[in-house]
XYZ file of C-alpha atoms in Angstrom:
756
model
C 1.331 -0.772 9.078
C -1.092 1.303 10.222
C 0.864 1.480 13.769
C 4.055 1.728 11.829
C 3.056 4.806 10.121
C 1.455 6.650 13.706
C 5.182 5.719 15.594
C 6.951 7.247 12.582
C 4.289 10.604 12.723
C 4.475 10.999 15.844
C 8.360 10.497 16.110
C 9.207 13.306 12.739
C 6.675 15.939 14.849
C 8.725 15.514 18.428
C 11.994 16.284 16.027
C 10.581 18.881 14.510
C 9.678 20.151 17.762
C 13.067 19.673 19.440
C 15.110 21.264 16.649
C 12.821 24.690 16.180
C 13.351 24.566 19.721
C 17.065 23.945 19.505
C 17.423 27.074 17.484
C 15.244 29.505 19.971
C 17.069 27.955 22.595
C 20.199 30.166 21.322
C 18.312 33.764 20.521
C 19.546 36.464 22.469
C 17.405 37.817 25.823
C 15.393 40.920 23.829
C 15.596 39.393 20.289
C 13.273 37.675 17.982
C 14.041 35.890 15.099
C 12.230 37.304 12.468
C 10.283 34.539 10.401
C 9.504 36.794 7.290
C 6.982 39.174 6.083
C 2.980 39.409 4.355
C 1.121 41.953 1.755
C -2.521 42.952 2.351
C -3.520 45.057 -0.206
C -6.889 47.325 -0.116
C -8.532 48.638 -3.247
C -11.237 50.624 -4.034
C -11.076 49.109 -7.929
C -10.359 45.498 -9.408
C -6.847 45.309 -9.839
C -5.703 43.955 -13.321
C -3.389 40.756 -12.263
C -3.436 41.193 -8.616
C -1.260 38.415 -8.103
C 1.396 38.988 -10.750
C 1.190 42.840 -9.032
C 1.732 41.451 -5.086
C 4.495 39.552 -6.380
C 6.682 42.150 -7.431
C 5.838 43.733 -4.453
C 7.173 40.700 -2.600
C 10.160 41.249 -4.138
C 10.670 44.747 -2.351
C 10.702 42.571 1.341
C 13.657 42.987 3.169
C 15.682 41.294 4.818
C 14.981 37.800 3.868
C 14.602 35.733 6.731
C 16.244 32.519 7.247
C 15.727 29.635 5.257
C 13.698 26.839 6.354
C 12.953 23.015 5.284
C 9.890 21.634 6.975
C 9.847 23.418 9.803
C 13.371 23.320 10.456
C 16.585 26.123 10.213
C 19.541 23.930 9.502
C 21.475 26.893 8.195
C 20.738 28.899 11.176
C 21.107 25.969 13.696
C 24.466 25.664 12.002
C 25.611 29.230 12.484
C 24.742 28.535 16.235
C 27.204 25.571 16.801
C 29.666 27.474 15.525
C 29.270 29.749 18.443
C 30.549 26.757 20.723
C 34.515 26.441 21.446
C 35.666 24.048 19.222
C 32.990 23.304 16.639
C 33.523 20.024 14.884
C 35.410 19.549 11.000
C 31.301 18.430 9.851
C 29.869 21.746 11.350
C 32.490 23.988 9.795
C 32.481 21.882 6.746
C 28.306 22.331 6.371
C 28.665 25.785 8.321
C 30.593 26.767 4.610
C 27.737 24.844 2.582
C 24.478 26.255 4.392
C 25.329 28.250 7.239
C 23.260 31.361 7.740
C 23.625 34.326 9.773
C 20.621 34.780 12.042
C 17.950 37.586 10.979
C 16.146 39.225 14.377
C 13.300 41.460 14.582
C 16.092 44.710 14.996
C 17.458 44.122 11.619
C 13.932 45.215 9.830
C 13.544 48.678 8.438
C 9.980 48.838 8.315
C 9.846 52.450 6.928
C 12.468 51.779 4.349
C 10.641 48.587 2.552
C 7.349 50.726 3.037
C 8.972 53.716 0.844
C 10.313 50.995 -2.033
C 6.794 49.692 -1.883
C 5.060 52.990 -2.585
C 7.526 53.454 -5.130
C 7.016 50.341 -6.874
C 3.091 51.226 -6.552
C 4.014 54.822 -8.358
C 5.694 52.695 -11.319
C 2.692 50.637 -11.531
C 0.456 53.391 -11.953
C -1.012 53.311 -8.631
C -0.303 57.073 -7.425
C -1.472 57.942 -3.618
C -1.288 55.193 -2.381
C -0.730 54.952 1.487
C 1.501 52.267 3.383
C 0.878 50.757 7.036
C 3.375 48.055 8.813
C 2.762 45.596 12.054
C 5.076 43.567 13.882
C 3.037 40.151 15.450
C 5.377 39.419 17.990
C 5.649 35.744 19.484
C 7.849 34.161 22.078
C 11.479 34.261 19.979
C 9.897 34.835 16.803
C 8.370 37.933 14.967
C 6.178 38.193 12.074
C 5.557 41.410 10.394
C 2.191 42.800 7.694
C 2.894 45.493 4.935
C -0.893 46.843 4.387
C -1.670 48.994 1.042
C -3.984 51.196 0.407
C -3.847 51.111 -3.052
C -6.376 53.840 -5.357
C -7.340 52.841 -8.995
C -4.587 52.977 -11.371
C -3.902 55.611 -14.470
C -4.583 54.143 -17.492
C -4.038 55.111 -20.850
C -6.342 56.750 -23.764
C -3.336 57.526 -26.238
C 0.068 56.704 -27.178
C 1.765 59.602 -29.846
C 5.495 59.787 -31.591
C 6.521 63.864 -31.119
C 7.613 65.602 -33.959
C 11.014 64.242 -34.866
C 13.837 64.519 -37.471
C 13.886 62.432 -40.969
C 14.230 59.923 -41.738
C 14.306 58.423 -38.302
C 11.186 59.909 -37.542
C 9.128 57.711 -40.271
C 11.325 54.296 -39.186
C 9.958 54.763 -35.130
C 6.512 55.456 -36.546
C 7.225 52.112 -38.356
C 7.996 50.341 -35.140
C 5.281 52.064 -33.180
C 2.607 50.193 -35.728
C 3.768 47.431 -33.704
C 3.090 47.920 -30.595
C 1.743 46.311 -27.085
C 1.124 49.500 -25.473
C -2.900 49.461 -26.261
C -5.470 52.261 -24.678
C -6.839 51.359 -21.571
C -3.082 49.740 -20.021
C -1.961 51.193 -16.338
C 0.096 53.522 -16.416
C 3.878 51.204 -15.948
C 7.276 52.153 -15.913
C 8.651 48.657 -16.790
C 6.007 48.783 -19.786
C 7.993 51.716 -20.642
C 11.293 50.819 -20.478
C 10.289 47.465 -22.976
C 8.855 49.621 -25.813
C 11.740 51.865 -25.443
C 14.461 49.065 -26.321
C 11.873 47.407 -29.000
C 12.110 50.512 -30.637
C 15.905 50.758 -30.629
C 16.038 46.764 -32.104
C 13.818 47.889 -34.216
C 15.944 50.497 -35.533
C 19.746 49.074 -35.100
C 18.412 46.342 -37.664
C 17.667 49.380 -39.940
C 21.327 50.826 -39.729
C 21.162 53.107 -36.918
C 24.382 52.068 -35.108
C 25.326 54.438 -32.917
C 21.522 54.986 -31.453
C 20.768 54.151 -28.139
C 17.327 53.541 -25.973
C 18.665 56.221 -23.847
C 18.064 58.741 -25.631
C 14.355 58.452 -25.931
C 11.675 59.615 -23.366
C 7.939 59.213 -22.222
C 5.673 61.970 -20.944
C 2.649 61.904 -19.564
C 0.330 64.403 -19.864
C -2.991 63.887 -17.040
C -4.436 67.434 -18.006
C -6.949 66.515 -20.796
C -8.588 64.318 -18.286
C -10.134 64.004 -14.913
C -10.754 60.447 -14.104
C -7.031 58.850 -13.980
C -6.043 59.006 -18.148
C -3.138 60.382 -19.572
C -1.944 60.950 -22.904
C 1.837 58.928 -23.935
C 3.963 61.084 -25.616
C 7.209 59.940 -27.254
C 10.358 61.692 -28.243
C 13.666 62.992 -28.167
C 15.776 64.033 -25.378
C 17.879 67.156 -25.580
C 21.533 66.993 -27.382
C 20.956 63.603 -28.512
C 24.182 63.182 -30.484
C 23.381 64.103 -34.486
C 25.170 60.476 -36.039
C 23.157 58.940 -33.637
C 20.275 59.672 -35.799
C 21.301 58.660 -39.561
C 22.037 54.873 -41.021
C 24.979 53.242 -41.390
C 25.720 50.880 -43.956
C 28.394 48.830 -44.028
C 31.347 50.063 -47.355
C 34.044 47.256 -47.058
C 34.008 43.377 -45.169
C 37.958 42.750 -43.244
C 38.428 38.972 -42.934
C 40.916 37.996 -40.869
C 40.820 34.009 -41.555
C 43.997 33.157 -39.239
C 43.758 35.853 -36.414
C 46.631 36.080 -33.829
C 46.738 38.984 -31.908
C 50.586 38.299 -30.853
C 51.052 38.416 -34.271
C 48.918 40.475 -36.774
C 50.700 40.744 -40.382
C 49.072 41.183 -43.070
C 51.118 38.281 -45.582
C 48.332 38.717 -47.596
C 44.713 39.430 -48.976
C 42.770 37.889 -51.308
C 38.997 39.413 -53.085
C 36.154 37.329 -53.161
C 32.873 37.816 -53.599
C 32.694 41.650 -52.489
C 35.171 40.646 -49.269
C 38.540 41.483 -48.236
C 40.104 37.494 -46.797
C 43.953 38.232 -45.303
C 45.640 35.513 -44.598
C 43.050 33.273 -45.723
C 44.639 31.226 -48.900
C 47.047 29.399 -46.878
C 44.761 27.916 -43.920
C 40.813 28.235 -44.888
C 40.196 29.508 -48.407
C 37.937 31.672 -49.065
C 35.379 29.931 -51.020
C 34.606 27.506 -47.934
C 34.802 29.981 -45.601
C 32.524 32.978 -47.339
C 29.713 31.176 -46.904
C 29.826 31.228 -43.457
C 29.641 35.208 -43.655
C 26.353 36.687 -43.830
C 27.526 40.357 -43.736
C 27.651 41.889 -47.149
C 28.889 45.145 -48.382
C 26.841 48.002 -49.495
C 23.719 46.612 -46.915
C 22.910 48.256 -43.484
C 23.921 47.561 -40.694
C 22.144 45.356 -38.455
C 23.294 43.395 -35.158
C 20.655 40.234 -36.610
C 23.524 39.624 -39.425
C 26.624 40.071 -36.927
C 25.153 37.772 -34.424
C 24.457 35.308 -37.308
C 28.011 35.440 -38.642
C 29.395 34.430 -35.124
C 27.100 31.818 -35.114
C 27.903 30.243 -38.558
C 31.429 31.122 -37.600
C 31.767 29.715 -34.300
C 29.702 26.258 -35.630
C 32.772 25.257 -37.615
C 34.556 24.182 -35.016
C 37.972 24.991 -35.539
C 37.952 28.811 -34.167
C 38.361 29.369 -30.591
C 37.437 32.859 -30.574
C 35.248 34.930 -33.672
C 34.900 38.533 -33.076
C 33.530 40.766 -35.085
C 34.720 44.942 -34.839
C 32.697 47.436 -36.104
C 34.993 50.410 -37.344
C 33.222 53.968 -38.254
C 34.764 56.281 -41.243
C 33.916 59.494 -40.033
C 34.832 61.714 -42.892
C 32.337 60.060 -45.157
C 29.735 60.830 -42.355
C 26.666 62.758 -43.963
C 23.088 63.811 -42.208
C 21.898 61.064 -43.753
C 23.905 58.519 -44.285
C 27.110 56.995 -41.784
C 30.004 54.104 -43.278
C 31.323 51.147 -41.687
C 33.824 49.160 -42.427
C 33.568 45.506 -41.062
C 36.496 43.561 -39.836
C 35.830 40.014 -38.610
C 38.597 38.548 -36.607
C 39.317 34.562 -36.329
C 41.307 33.105 -33.870
C 41.978 29.503 -34.930
C 41.995 26.399 -32.096
C 45.634 24.652 -32.879
C 45.162 22.948 -35.570
C 46.128 19.431 -33.999
C 44.927 18.026 -30.479
C 45.163 15.017 -28.395
C 42.592 14.707 -26.132
C 42.598 11.973 -22.795
C 38.694 11.517 -21.124
C 38.952 9.558 -17.849
C 35.104 8.624 -18.104
C 32.744 7.343 -15.636
C 30.555 5.807 -17.900
C 26.624 4.582 -17.254
C 24.348 3.275 -19.922
C 21.236 2.696 -20.458
C 21.344 -1.229 -20.109
C 22.276 -0.969 -16.689
C 25.760 -1.401 -17.842
C 28.255 0.530 -15.660
C 31.966 1.649 -14.844
C 35.451 3.338 -16.281
C 36.166 3.919 -19.547
C 39.428 5.415 -20.607
C 39.096 7.457 -24.336
C 41.962 9.104 -26.383
C 41.013 10.846 -29.096
C 43.657 12.696 -31.472
C 41.802 15.789 -33.746
C 43.292 17.096 -36.844
C 41.297 20.663 -37.703
C 41.431 22.115 -41.690
C 42.824 19.044 -42.876
C 41.788 20.067 -46.514
C 42.226 23.706 -45.992
C 38.288 23.750 -45.642
C 37.701 23.905 -41.811
C 37.141 19.995 -42.431
C 38.101 18.409 -39.152
C 39.668 14.776 -38.626
C 38.624 13.044 -35.735
C 40.299 9.391 -34.123
C 39.226 8.417 -31.033
C 40.416 4.481 -29.004
C 38.556 3.376 -26.111
C 38.953 0.997 -23.715
C 36.820 0.217 -21.011
C 35.593 -2.489 -17.976
C 31.501 -2.282 -17.110
C 29.721 -4.402 -15.090
C 26.220 -3.981 -14.722
C 24.949 -2.344 -12.013
C 21.910 -3.791 -9.777
C 21.717 -6.392 -12.039
C 21.593 -9.662 -9.415
C 23.115 -12.107 -11.784
C 26.663 -13.769 -11.988
C 26.581 -14.665 -15.272
C 27.113 -11.911 -18.418
C 26.700 -9.455 -15.781
C 30.788 -7.778 -16.757
C 32.220 -6.612 -20.225
C 35.471 -5.502 -21.842
C 35.024 -3.098 -24.726
C 37.314 -2.122 -27.452
C 37.044 0.770 -29.810
C 38.455 2.565 -32.894
C 36.245 5.290 -34.306
C 38.083 7.283 -37.551
C 35.628 10.687 -38.397
C 35.872 13.176 -40.883
C 33.432 16.456 -40.291
C 32.857 18.660 -43.489
C 31.348 21.982 -42.649
C 29.591 22.067 -46.001
C 26.848 19.887 -47.854
C 28.917 17.056 -49.871
C 26.373 15.949 -52.252
C 26.363 15.151 -55.722
C 24.024 18.070 -57.350
C 25.133 21.437 -55.496
C 22.430 22.739 -52.910
C 22.689 26.843 -52.466
C 23.836 27.878 -49.578
C 21.576 30.871 -49.284
C 18.883 28.115 -48.548
C 20.484 27.173 -45.043
C 19.613 30.443 -43.273
C 20.400 30.385 -39.732
C 23.359 27.845 -40.334
C 24.967 25.491 -42.764
C 24.825 22.054 -42.749
C 27.690 19.509 -41.564
C 29.036 16.643 -43.808
C 29.722 13.335 -41.655
C 31.991 10.125 -42.626
C 32.511 7.598 -39.623
C 34.191 3.967 -39.434
C 34.150 2.511 -36.465
C 35.240 -1.013 -35.328
C 33.628 -2.651 -31.714
C 35.025 -5.314 -29.845
C 33.016 -6.669 -26.591
C 33.290 -9.348 -24.725
C 30.828 -10.387 -22.366
C 31.629 -12.619 -19.742
C 30.545 -15.847 -19.807
C 28.853 -15.545 -22.906
C 29.802 -14.092 -25.570
C 32.205 -12.181 -27.460
C 30.611 -9.468 -30.433
C 32.952 -8.068 -33.115
C 31.037 -5.027 -34.828
C 31.838 -2.992 -37.866
C 30.181 0.637 -38.733
C 30.139 2.517 -41.886
C 28.152 6.206 -41.986
C 27.392 9.244 -44.046
C 25.132 12.043 -43.679
C 24.091 15.503 -42.382
C 23.332 17.504 -39.319
C 22.249 20.792 -39.720
C 20.192 23.068 -37.008
C 17.357 24.396 -38.619
C 16.943 28.029 -35.650
C 17.727 27.624 -32.272
C 15.508 25.088 -30.991
C 15.310 22.686 -33.804
C 17.828 19.832 -35.363
C 17.848 17.599 -38.495
C 20.273 15.057 -38.915
C 19.868 12.181 -41.487
C 21.649 9.536 -42.671
C 20.948 8.213 -45.941
C 24.314 5.636 -46.093
C 24.789 3.202 -42.861
C 26.287 -0.038 -42.861
C 26.100 -2.300 -39.899
C 27.801 -5.426 -39.884
C 28.057 -7.496 -36.235
C 29.479 -11.085 -35.590
C 28.668 -12.790 -32.992
C 31.953 -15.097 -31.630
C 33.066 -17.424 -28.775
C 30.031 -18.393 -27.619
C 29.952 -19.790 -24.022
C 27.833 -23.174 -23.246
C 25.406 -21.205 -21.343
C 24.687 -18.555 -24.240
C 24.512 -21.635 -26.709
C 21.767 -23.075 -24.643
C 19.824 -19.762 -24.293
C 19.648 -19.498 -28.003
C 18.831 -23.390 -28.302
C 15.743 -22.742 -25.963
C 14.664 -19.120 -27.782
C 14.062 -19.462 -31.109
C 12.400 -15.751 -31.307
C 15.987 -15.134 -30.109
C 18.406 -16.426 -31.950
C 16.834 -15.672 -35.365
C 17.627 -11.951 -34.063
C 20.721 -12.820 -33.453
C 21.297 -14.155 -37.197
C 21.009 -11.477 -39.558
C 24.267 -9.884 -39.222
C 24.001 -6.964 -41.489
C 22.082 -4.150 -41.788
C 21.992 -1.351 -44.774
C 19.475 1.322 -43.639
C 18.396 5.106 -43.955
C 18.214 7.445 -40.262
C 16.657 10.106 -40.051
C 15.791 12.252 -36.729
C 14.449 15.090 -35.809
C 15.041 17.255 -32.191
C 12.827 20.307 -30.973
C 14.617 21.371 -27.808
C 12.724 24.567 -26.183
C 14.589 23.565 -23.034
C 17.298 25.691 -23.751
C 15.327 28.939 -22.514
C 15.785 27.372 -18.773
C 14.240 30.623 -18.018
C 10.493 29.375 -18.931
C 7.702 27.940 -16.792
C 6.945 25.921 -19.721
C 9.209 23.983 -21.431
C 9.156 21.098 -24.354
C 11.099 18.739 -26.012
C 10.991 16.412 -29.198
C 13.101 14.103 -30.824
C 11.616 12.006 -33.226
C 13.414 8.662 -35.103
C 12.853 7.004 -38.126
C 15.078 3.894 -38.984
C 14.027 1.936 -42.294
C 17.079 -1.015 -43.356
C 17.188 -2.701 -46.051
C 15.044 -1.793 -48.912
C 18.380 -0.481 -51.014
C 19.810 -2.935 -50.792
C 17.375 -5.448 -51.533
C 18.423 -4.291 -55.455
C 21.183 -6.836 -55.615
C 20.237 -9.455 -52.882
C 20.474 -12.873 -54.158
C 18.273 -15.571 -52.623
C 20.088 -17.921 -50.601
C 18.834 -21.961 -49.373
C 16.575 -20.858 -47.257
C 14.159 -18.664 -49.550
C 16.043 -14.802 -48.003
C 18.034 -13.013 -49.386
C 21.931 -12.263 -49.173
C 25.007 -9.755 -50.085
C 28.343 -10.952 -50.339
C 27.246 -14.334 -48.736
C 25.706 -12.610 -45.338
C 21.877 -12.559 -44.251
C 20.939 -8.676 -44.469
C 18.253 -7.520 -42.237
C 14.634 -5.561 -43.206
C 13.006 -3.801 -41.001
C 11.411 0.014 -40.333
C 11.643 1.669 -37.270
C 9.619 4.735 -35.612
C 9.794 6.311 -32.072
C 9.190 9.205 -30.720
C 10.342 10.743 -26.979
C 8.234 13.658 -25.708
C 9.296 15.724 -22.480
C 7.313 18.472 -20.941
C 9.251 20.303 -18.291
C 6.531 22.189 -15.302
C 8.970 25.475 -13.558
C 7.154 25.460 -10.129
C 10.168 27.814 -8.779
C 13.161 28.273 -9.094
C 15.061 24.905 -8.265
C 11.782 23.165 -8.321
C 9.976 21.456 -11.545
C 7.402 18.908 -12.560
C 9.319 16.927 -15.628
C 7.170 15.054 -18.000
C 7.906 12.381 -20.512
C 6.217 10.454 -22.874
C 7.524 7.745 -25.205
C 6.132 5.055 -28.137
C 8.214 3.048 -30.396
C 7.041 0.719 -33.110
C 9.212 -1.563 -34.995
C 7.956 -3.852 -38.367
C 10.190 -6.797 -39.689
C 9.571 -7.442 -42.960
C 11.281 -9.219 -46.400
C 13.939 -11.004 -45.324
C 13.476 -10.075 -42.155
C 10.569 -11.853 -39.509
C 11.675 -10.588 -36.570
C 13.541 -7.545 -35.873
C 17.355 -7.782 -35.220
C 18.139 -7.882 -31.418
C 19.901 -4.802 -31.378
C 16.710 -2.263 -32.956
C 14.530 -4.320 -30.921
C 13.224 -2.003 -27.549
C 13.415 -2.864 -24.049
C 12.224 -1.849 -20.223
C 13.154 -1.203 -17.165
C 15.777 -0.189 -16.033
C 17.430 3.740 -14.378
C 16.414 5.253 -17.921
C 12.710 3.663 -18.147
C 10.322 2.040 -15.874
C 13.127 2.483 -12.975
C 10.722 -0.221 -10.056
C 11.673 -3.433 -12.243
C 15.473 -4.018 -13.422
C 16.581 -3.484 -17.198
C 15.080 -6.261 -19.656
C 12.631 -7.843 -16.824
C 9.251 -6.137 -17.851
C 7.293 -7.753 -19.976
C 6.879 -8.355 -22.950
C 3.172 -8.020 -22.103
C 2.518 -9.965 -19.286
C 5.000 -12.787 -19.590
C 6.029 -14.392 -16.873
C 9.145 -16.429 -17.695
C 10.772 -19.393 -15.787
C 13.408 -19.437 -12.951
C 15.934 -19.612 -15.366
C 17.930 -16.278 -14.596
C 20.158 -16.986 -17.628
C 17.187 -17.262 -20.085
C 14.626 -14.901 -18.673
C 17.523 -11.985 -19.154
C 17.761 -12.485 -23.195
C 14.568 -12.353 -23.655
C 12.289 -9.712 -22.182
C 12.475 -7.212 -26.038
C 9.941 -6.513 -28.046
C 8.899 -4.756 -31.505
C 6.409 -2.210 -29.475
C 7.265 -0.064 -26.394
C 5.320 2.495 -24.363
C 6.690 4.473 -21.600
C 4.966 7.633 -19.114
C 6.849 8.637 -16.641
C 6.526 12.288 -14.093
C 8.657 13.157 -11.884
C 8.640 16.174 -9.162
C 12.517 17.484 -8.657
C 13.334 20.154 -5.053
C 16.214 21.461 -3.672
C 17.354 19.474 -0.968
C 20.738 21.110 0.591
C 23.257 23.241 -1.967
C 24.142 21.074 -4.937
C 22.306 17.539 -3.171
C 17.979 17.297 -5.316
C 15.848 15.542 -4.411
C 13.268 13.075 -6.335
C 9.824 11.724 -6.192
C 8.921 9.453 -9.214
C 6.410 7.620 -10.923
C 6.809 5.278 -14.285
C 5.186 3.030 -16.519
C 5.511 0.981 -19.562
C 6.201 -1.999 -21.201
C 7.077 -3.653 -24.281
C 5.310 -6.339 -26.745
C 5.349 -7.799 -29.682
C 2.757 -7.200 -32.777
C 2.472 -10.967 -33.123
C 2.553 -13.197 -30.628
C 5.356 -15.969 -29.899
C 4.993 -19.733 -28.485
C 8.507 -18.797 -26.550
C 6.713 -16.390 -24.375
C 2.708 -19.129 -24.431
C 1.573 -16.345 -26.969
C 1.500 -13.706 -23.590
C 3.216 -11.101 -25.114
C 0.865 -9.606 -28.101
C -0.108 -5.998 -27.822
C -3.413 -5.628 -27.968
C -6.243 -3.099 -26.908
C -6.046 -4.194 -23.473
C -2.732 -3.337 -22.934
C -3.214 -0.199 -20.380
C -3.986 -3.001 -17.727
C -0.428 -4.120 -19.023
C 1.585 -2.067 -17.722
C 4.250 -2.121 -15.407
C 4.018 0.624 -12.577
C 6.084 2.002 -10.072
C 7.560 4.948 -7.879
C 9.850 5.860 -5.522
C 12.219 8.443 -4.542
C 15.906 9.604 -5.925
C 18.791 11.626 -5.218
C 21.039 13.662 -6.835
C 24.583 15.404 -6.425
C 23.805 18.007 -9.303
C 27.423 19.972 -8.994
C 27.093 22.469 -12.220
C 25.444 20.243 -14.588
C 27.034 17.307 -13.632
C 24.861 14.608 -12.285
C 25.445 11.821 -10.616
C 22.286 9.936 -9.658
C 20.644 7.355 -7.230
C 17.007 6.087 -7.471
C 14.993 3.791 -5.394
C 12.061 2.280 -6.685
C 9.370 -0.323 -5.809
C 6.664 -1.668 -8.485
C 2.858 -1.563 -7.101
C 1.874 -2.894 -10.368
C 3.871 -5.769 -11.940
C 1.384 -7.163 -15.527
C 3.590 -10.392 -15.238
C 1.607 -11.602 -12.148
C -2.313 -13.186 -11.951
C -4.217 -9.733 -12.552
C -5.522 -10.564 -9.088
C -2.290 -10.031 -7.929
C -0.750 -7.642 -9.800
C -1.798 -4.215 -7.942
C 0.250 -4.681 -4.891
C 3.151 -1.756 -3.542
C 6.106 -4.593 -2.945
C 8.242 -1.177 -0.983
C 9.523 -4.336 1.049
C 11.992 -5.052 -2.031
C 13.114 -1.970 -4.169
C 15.087 -1.836 -6.825
C 18.607 0.628 -6.801
C 19.532 2.566 -9.963
C 22.371 4.580 -10.402
C 22.681 6.709 -13.654
C 24.534 9.876 -15.134
C 22.518 13.033 -15.951
C 18.666 12.875 -15.385
C 16.256 10.330 -16.897
C 14.784 12.785 -18.699
């Protein structure tokens, strides 16, 4: 083993050296490859956030050297290959993707860069700095060092607002009270620009429609101080337009509910709730459209209200364009107030549409395959923004990497009708003012699915749901389904599958209760929409309760179980939480982590969770070093009967943890190194599992653990994922044999999208 590693290391070093030399031999005589520059800062005082200052200065370094990967320069190597008389097809293709022209020492202009560095230092308060540069020349390569001499920076003593005309003077004074500029802060031009923009935002929110941050200017006065201090004054530039320093209010709101730029004929106008609705009565009734509009006649202009109105209208789902325009009423302008007319132009989507999707499906149960979905949409069904979607689907799936013959293919047919109301449908009227960010949607859906698992069983299921979903703010989404009814019927079971059920009473009981009626609630916080942030969080919590309300109508059968319409129904409570944290290292590098915990408790009519509601572990979205459902429960080892062993690896408790380092390789190819841990257990031990499935305080030592590497093809957000992982801790083995990195027998996983 050690000998193999040494040989591999030596070969890697030889390849790197050979590739590096292969590039250098193409460098023209008298030239050197430019390998980059570094900055050295010398100061006579302590610099606050020196690391941040150095980062800003490094951004100014030009030109950028050729990219390298593990000491190699593949892009540059391809450039030189292209200079050959007849480059092959592969070389041409790769050059278009990652090729780069060489950057030589002669391309660098140190004096120009020095001027830019000094300018950036002055913009951050380091006046009278000096800069020198020096090349470090080697055979065929050259680097550069910039040495900056930085004196003590200028710091602020006072921040004042010059005398300005009313009423804008009072508004600016009020805004300045919330400033982030404080005594002792270093002179910083970027902070001053941000302060101007902040004040501009505050003024816009108070109705100053024509104001612009460029109308303000800062002046620094150092005359009163001898020790590099200054007073900062905010004032207006000369010739600021008069109409920019008065607030505007909205006098009239026109809503074009069915606007067509090619046919802007006004057919009818209806006044409703102090708004004029044009061409609305026969398309989207004003009483239904009005709650989405937060603008009001008589209120001051506010960009926030405009954005809020545009966003709420866009979420209805029947408009392709939402355009809000303001028209100034110049004849009504006074020294203290301006008048605006708001026009809201709404361009609808086609009322009826058919969408055909050819899908490449991959599921969390390791099944993958092609699918075809046909969706018919009817928008604005009842002239209230409603949307009816009818979807028919057909799919053929196989178990990727399943390693089993029986049951590893399936055919699925489905039909679903979904009716979406862009408002709350509830017996008691709920004020729309309660929902500031977005109005909830009411969803009613009915679906029927047919699933045929080869040589095992046929499953027919029907589902009916009624519930609500809404965004509380930009990050938080709630979904509550107070009515959820699911009926499944197991049909045409094979001899093999009957054998499975006969050998596993625990599994058999989980299939018996075919009727599930309950309530579901989901909370989602998605901070990962801010992709620029260094720290990103995601939380999804779910609560699923079944059988409580329906138990009021149940009748006890001969087995002592309650049933309704002759069908036993399930009773359980299930909750889980999925927490994710991404730490962004660079532009395309991050460390992604995930923690998952779930618990389901059967009670009343059920002594075991329904099979479709149980947890399992292993697979491409779980612990990737173990096959789907092959991990657990607990330390259960199973038997040699693959068919029986496949279906019984479930439990009512699940814990998982994942960590993954993601990095770019070349263009749309991304790489990953990861480690996973997890397992499932039952809260009560079962004889079927030799009581090895029970959750105990020793659960940490019962986690299945694995590590691996991955390749992702990421084309504009569409990700095809390949992962190769091997276990290094298998809880099903004897204690002394559990820690064993079985890298010779890796598990291959295929998936669509990132795992977390």
